[in-house]
PDB file of C-alpha atoms in Angstrom:
ATOM      1  CA  MET F   1       0.000   0.000   0.000  1.00  0.00           C
ATOM      2  CA  VAL F   2       1.647   3.211  -1.197  1.00  0.00           C
ATOM      3  CA  ILE F   3       0.152   6.674  -0.904  1.00  0.00           C
ATOM      4  CA  LYS F   4       0.551   8.654  -4.125  1.00  0.00           C
ATOM      5  CA  ASN F   5      -0.713  12.124  -3.164  1.00  0.00           C
ATOM      6  CA  GLU F   6      -2.216  14.322  -0.450  1.00  0.00           C
ATOM      7  CA  GLU F   7      -5.757  13.335  -1.408  1.00  0.00           C
ATOM      8  CA  GLU F   8      -4.992   9.656  -0.805  1.00  0.00           C
ATOM      9  CA  TYR F   9      -3.135  10.585   2.380  1.00  0.00           C
ATOM     10  CA  LYS F  10      -6.229  12.299   3.766  1.00  0.00           C
ATOM     11  CA  ALA F  11      -8.499   9.417   2.718  1.00  0.00           C
ATOM     12  CA  TYR F  12      -6.204   6.853   4.379  1.00  0.00           C
ATOM     13  CA  GLU F  13      -6.021   9.027   7.471  1.00  0.00           C
ATOM     14  CA  ALA F  14      -9.833   9.207   7.629  1.00  0.00           C
ATOM     15  CA  ARG F  15     -10.112   5.425   7.271  1.00  0.00           C
ATOM     16  CA  LEU F  16      -7.552   4.929  10.039  1.00  0.00           C
ATOM     17  CA  GLU F  17      -9.582   7.226  12.300  1.00  0.00           C
ATOM     18  CA  ILE F  18     -12.651   5.048  11.682  1.00  0.00           C
ATOM     19  CA  LEU F  19     -10.701   1.950  12.708  1.00  0.00           C
ATOM     20  CA  ILE F  20      -9.374   3.682  15.826  1.00  0.00           C
ATOM     21  CA  GLN F  21     -12.901   4.758  16.754  1.00  0.00           C
ATOM     22  CA  ARG F  22     -14.156   1.205  16.206  1.00  0.00           C
ATOM     23  CA  GLY F  23     -11.392  -0.189  18.433  1.00  0.00           C
ATOM     24  CA  THR F  24     -12.155   2.428  21.086  1.00  0.00           C
ATOM     25  CA  GLU F  25     -15.834   1.522  21.058  1.00  0.00           C
ATOM     26  CA  LEU F  26     -14.930  -2.167  21.452  1.00  0.00           C
ATOM     27  CA  GLY F  27     -12.711  -1.290  24.408  1.00  0.00           C
ATOM     28  CA  ASP F  28      -9.378  -2.388  22.856  1.00  0.00           C
ATOM     29  CA  MET F  29      -7.775  -2.404  19.421  1.00  0.00           C
ATOM     30  CA  GLU F  30      -7.102  -6.113  19.932  1.00  0.00           C
ATOM     31  CA  LEU F  31     -10.848  -6.721  19.739  1.00  0.00           C
ATOM     32  CA  LEU F  32     -10.977  -5.592  16.109  1.00  0.00           C
ATOM     33  CA  SER F  33     -11.517  -8.279  13.489  1.00  0.00           C
ATOM     34  CA  GLU F  34      -8.397  -9.736  11.881  1.00  0.00           C
ATOM     35  CA  GLU F  35      -9.355  -7.949   8.669  1.00  0.00           C
ATOM     36  CA  ASP F  36      -9.554  -4.607  10.482  1.00  0.00           C
ATOM     37  CA  LYS F  37      -6.266  -5.247  12.308  1.00  0.00           C
ATOM     38  CA  ASN F  38      -4.531  -6.001   9.014  1.00  0.00           C
ATOM     39  CA  GLU F  39      -6.000  -2.895   7.408  1.00  0.00           C
ATOM     40  CA  PHE F  40      -4.973  -0.822  10.439  1.00  0.00           C
ATOM     41  CA  GLN F  41      -1.390  -2.073  10.138  1.00  0.00           C
ATOM     42  CA  LYS F  42      -1.210  -1.400   6.382  1.00  0.00           C
ATOM     43  CA  LEU F  43      -2.715   2.070   6.728  1.00  0.00           C
ATOM     44  CA  SER F  44      -0.412   2.955   9.619  1.00  0.00           C
ATOM     45  CA  THR F  45       2.672   1.880   7.672  1.00  0.00           C
ATOM     46  CA  ALA F  46       1.619   3.720   4.503  1.00  0.00           C
ATOM     47  CA  LEU F  47       0.806   6.908   6.418  1.00  0.00           C
ATOM     48  CA  ASP F  48       4.107   6.744   8.297  1.00  0.00           C
ATOM     49  CA  GLU F  49       6.140   6.285   5.104  1.00  0.00           C
ATOM     50  CA  TYR F  50       4.333   9.108   3.320  1.00  0.00           C
ATOM     51  CA  GLY F  51       4.758  11.362   6.349  1.00  0.00           C
ATOM     52  CA  LYS F  52       8.500  10.724   6.527  1.00  0.00           C
ATOM     53  CA  ALA F  53       8.830  11.497   2.833  1.00  0.00           C
ATOM     54  CA  TYR F  54       6.590  14.561   2.520  1.00  0.00           C
ATOM     55  CA  HIS F  55       6.049  15.806   6.067  1.00  0.00           C
ATOM     56  CA  PRO F  56       9.269  15.110   7.998  1.00  0.00           C
ATOM     57  CA  LEU F  57       9.469  16.283  11.574  1.00  0.00           C
ATOM     58  CA  PRO F  58      11.257  19.599  12.119  1.00  0.00           C
ATOM     59  CA  GLY F  59      14.999  19.060  11.969  1.00  0.00           C
ATOM     60  CA  GLN F  60      14.725  15.826   9.993  1.00  0.00           C
ATOM     61  CA  MET F  61      15.380  15.231   6.334  1.00  0.00           C
ATOM     62  CA  SER F  62      12.756  13.791   4.054  1.00  0.00           C
ATOM     63  CA  SER F  63      13.163  10.064   3.447  1.00  0.00           C
ATOM     64  CA  LEU F  64      12.994  10.912  -0.278  1.00  0.00           C
ATOM     65  CA  LEU F  65      16.141  13.007   0.106  1.00  0.00           C
ATOM     66  CA  THR F  66      17.882  10.354   2.182  1.00  0.00           C
ATOM     67  CA  GLU F  67      17.122   7.717  -0.464  1.00  0.00           C
ATOM     68  CA  ALA F  68      18.295  10.020  -3.265  1.00  0.00           C
ATOM     69  CA  ILE F  69      21.574  10.767  -1.475  1.00  0.00           C
ATOM     70  CA  LEU F  70      22.262   7.088  -0.840  1.00  0.00           C
ATOM     71  CA  LYS F  71      21.437   6.276  -4.454  1.00  0.00           C
ATOM     72  CA  GLN F  72      23.904   8.894  -5.716  1.00  0.00           C
ATOM     73  CA  VAL F  73      26.586   7.672  -3.299  1.00  0.00           C
ATOM     74  CA  LYS F  74      26.138   4.144  -4.612  1.00  0.00           C
ATOM     75  CA  THR F  75      25.928   5.223  -8.274  1.00  0.00           C
ATOM     76  CA  LYS F  76      29.157   7.193  -7.941  1.00  0.00           C
ATOM     77  CA  GLY F  77      30.851   4.281  -6.154  1.00  0.00           C
ATOM     78  CA  LEU F  78      31.566   6.365  -3.071  1.00  0.00           C
ATOM     79  CA  LYS F  79      31.859   5.426   0.552  1.00  0.00           C
ATOM     80  CA  GLN F  80      29.765   7.507   2.904  1.00  0.00           C
ATOM     81  CA  LYS F  81      32.869   9.097   4.430  1.00  0.00           C
ATOM     82  CA  ASP F  82      34.023  10.191   0.947  1.00  0.00           C
ATOM     83  CA  ALA F  83      30.600  11.635   0.132  1.00  0.00           C
ATOM     84  CA  ALA F  84      30.632  13.500   3.446  1.00  0.00           C
ATOM     85  CA  ARG F  85      34.052  14.985   2.682  1.00  0.00           C
ATOM     86  CA  MET F  86      32.905  15.996  -0.813  1.00  0.00           C
ATOM     87  CA  ILE F  87      29.922  17.935   0.538  1.00  0.00           C
ATOM     88  CA  GLY F  88      32.028  19.522   3.267  1.00  0.00           C
ATOM     89  CA  ILE F  89      30.902  17.768   6.433  1.00  0.00           C
ATOM     90  CA  SER F  90      32.239  15.105   8.764  1.00  0.00           C
ATOM     91  CA  SER F  91      31.247  11.484   8.343  1.00  0.00           C
ATOM     92  CA  THR F  92      29.523  11.697  11.737  1.00  0.00           C
ATOM     93  CA  MET F  93      27.422  14.653  10.610  1.00  0.00           C
ATOM     94  CA  PHE F  94      26.615  12.839   7.352  1.00  0.00           C
ATOM     95  CA  SER F  95      25.382   9.853   9.328  1.00  0.00           C
ATOM     96  CA  ASP F  96      23.391  12.136  11.636  1.00  0.00           C
ATOM     97  CA  LEU F  97      21.713  13.763   8.623  1.00  0.00           C
ATOM     98  CA  LEU F  98      20.783  10.426   7.108  1.00  0.00           C
ATOM     99  CA  HIS F  99      19.327   9.198  10.399  1.00  0.00           C
ATOM    100  CA  GLY F 100      17.362  12.374  11.167  1.00  0.00           C
ATOM    101  CA  ARG F 101      19.504  13.502  14.071  1.00  0.00           C
ATOM    102  CA  ARG F 102      20.532  16.778  12.388  1.00  0.00           C
ATOM    103  CA  SER F 103      18.867  19.312  10.178  1.00  0.00           C
ATOM    104  CA  LEU F 104      20.092  20.274   6.755  1.00  0.00           C
ATOM    105  CA  SER F 105      21.827  23.640   6.341  1.00  0.00           C
ATOM    106  CA  PHE F 106      21.581  25.659   3.138  1.00  0.00           C
ATOM    107  CA  GLU F 107      25.267  25.125   2.360  1.00  0.00           C
ATOM    108  CA  VAL F 108      25.056  21.356   2.773  1.00  0.00           C
ATOM    109  CA  ALA F 109      21.836  21.232   0.732  1.00  0.00           C
ATOM    110  CA  ARG F 110      23.553  23.182  -2.043  1.00  0.00           C
ATOM    111  CA  ASN F 111      26.537  20.815  -1.989  1.00  0.00           C
ATOM    112  CA  ILE F 112      24.281  17.763  -2.083  1.00  0.00           C
ATOM    113  CA  TYR F 113      22.774  19.224  -5.239  1.00  0.00           C
ATOM    114  CA  LYS F 114      26.019  20.423  -6.850  1.00  0.00           C
ATOM    115  CA  VAL F 115      28.473  17.731  -5.792  1.00  0.00           C
ATOM    116  CA  LEU F 116      26.347  14.607  -5.499  1.00  0.00           C
ATOM    117  CA  GLY F 117      23.907  15.543  -8.252  1.00  0.00           C
ATOM    118  CA  VAL F 118      20.721  15.043  -6.264  1.00  0.00           C
ATOM    119  CA  PRO F 119      17.960  16.905  -8.149  1.00  0.00           C
ATOM    120  CA  ALA F 120      16.996  20.270  -6.668  1.00  0.00           C
ATOM    121  CA  GLU F 121      13.313  19.326  -6.386  1.00  0.00           C
ATOM    122  CA  VAL F 122      14.301  16.426  -4.115  1.00  0.00           C
ATOM    123  CA  VAL F 123      16.693  18.544  -2.039  1.00  0.00           C
ATOM    124  CA  LEU F 124      13.947  21.117  -1.543  1.00  0.00           C
ATOM    125  CA  THR F 125      11.259  18.574  -0.595  1.00  0.00           C
TER     126      THR F 125
END
């Protein structure tokens, strides 16, 4: 289950709310039918993935950007420490960026675009 746009995101969110309400009325989410539990799990995962990609928490990079950076590192045959050096940061900071422990500065974003070749529309997401 993959969410393609904001409209689907809102529809999936509404459906998840219905399942949560149903579980609340039953007294426990465990009392939902197996079908509802499975749907709840799939919706939760899809919403989480879409949120990480298009609505990252403040200070975190979009998962789309993380994936694009890792793809470029692999395509160029680089090690992460070499990619970090090329964009002007330490390997520790590079790792922190990829794992959402640091926010992206303008200078680093520009270098990711210029040096690694990650498309601007992805960097700006």
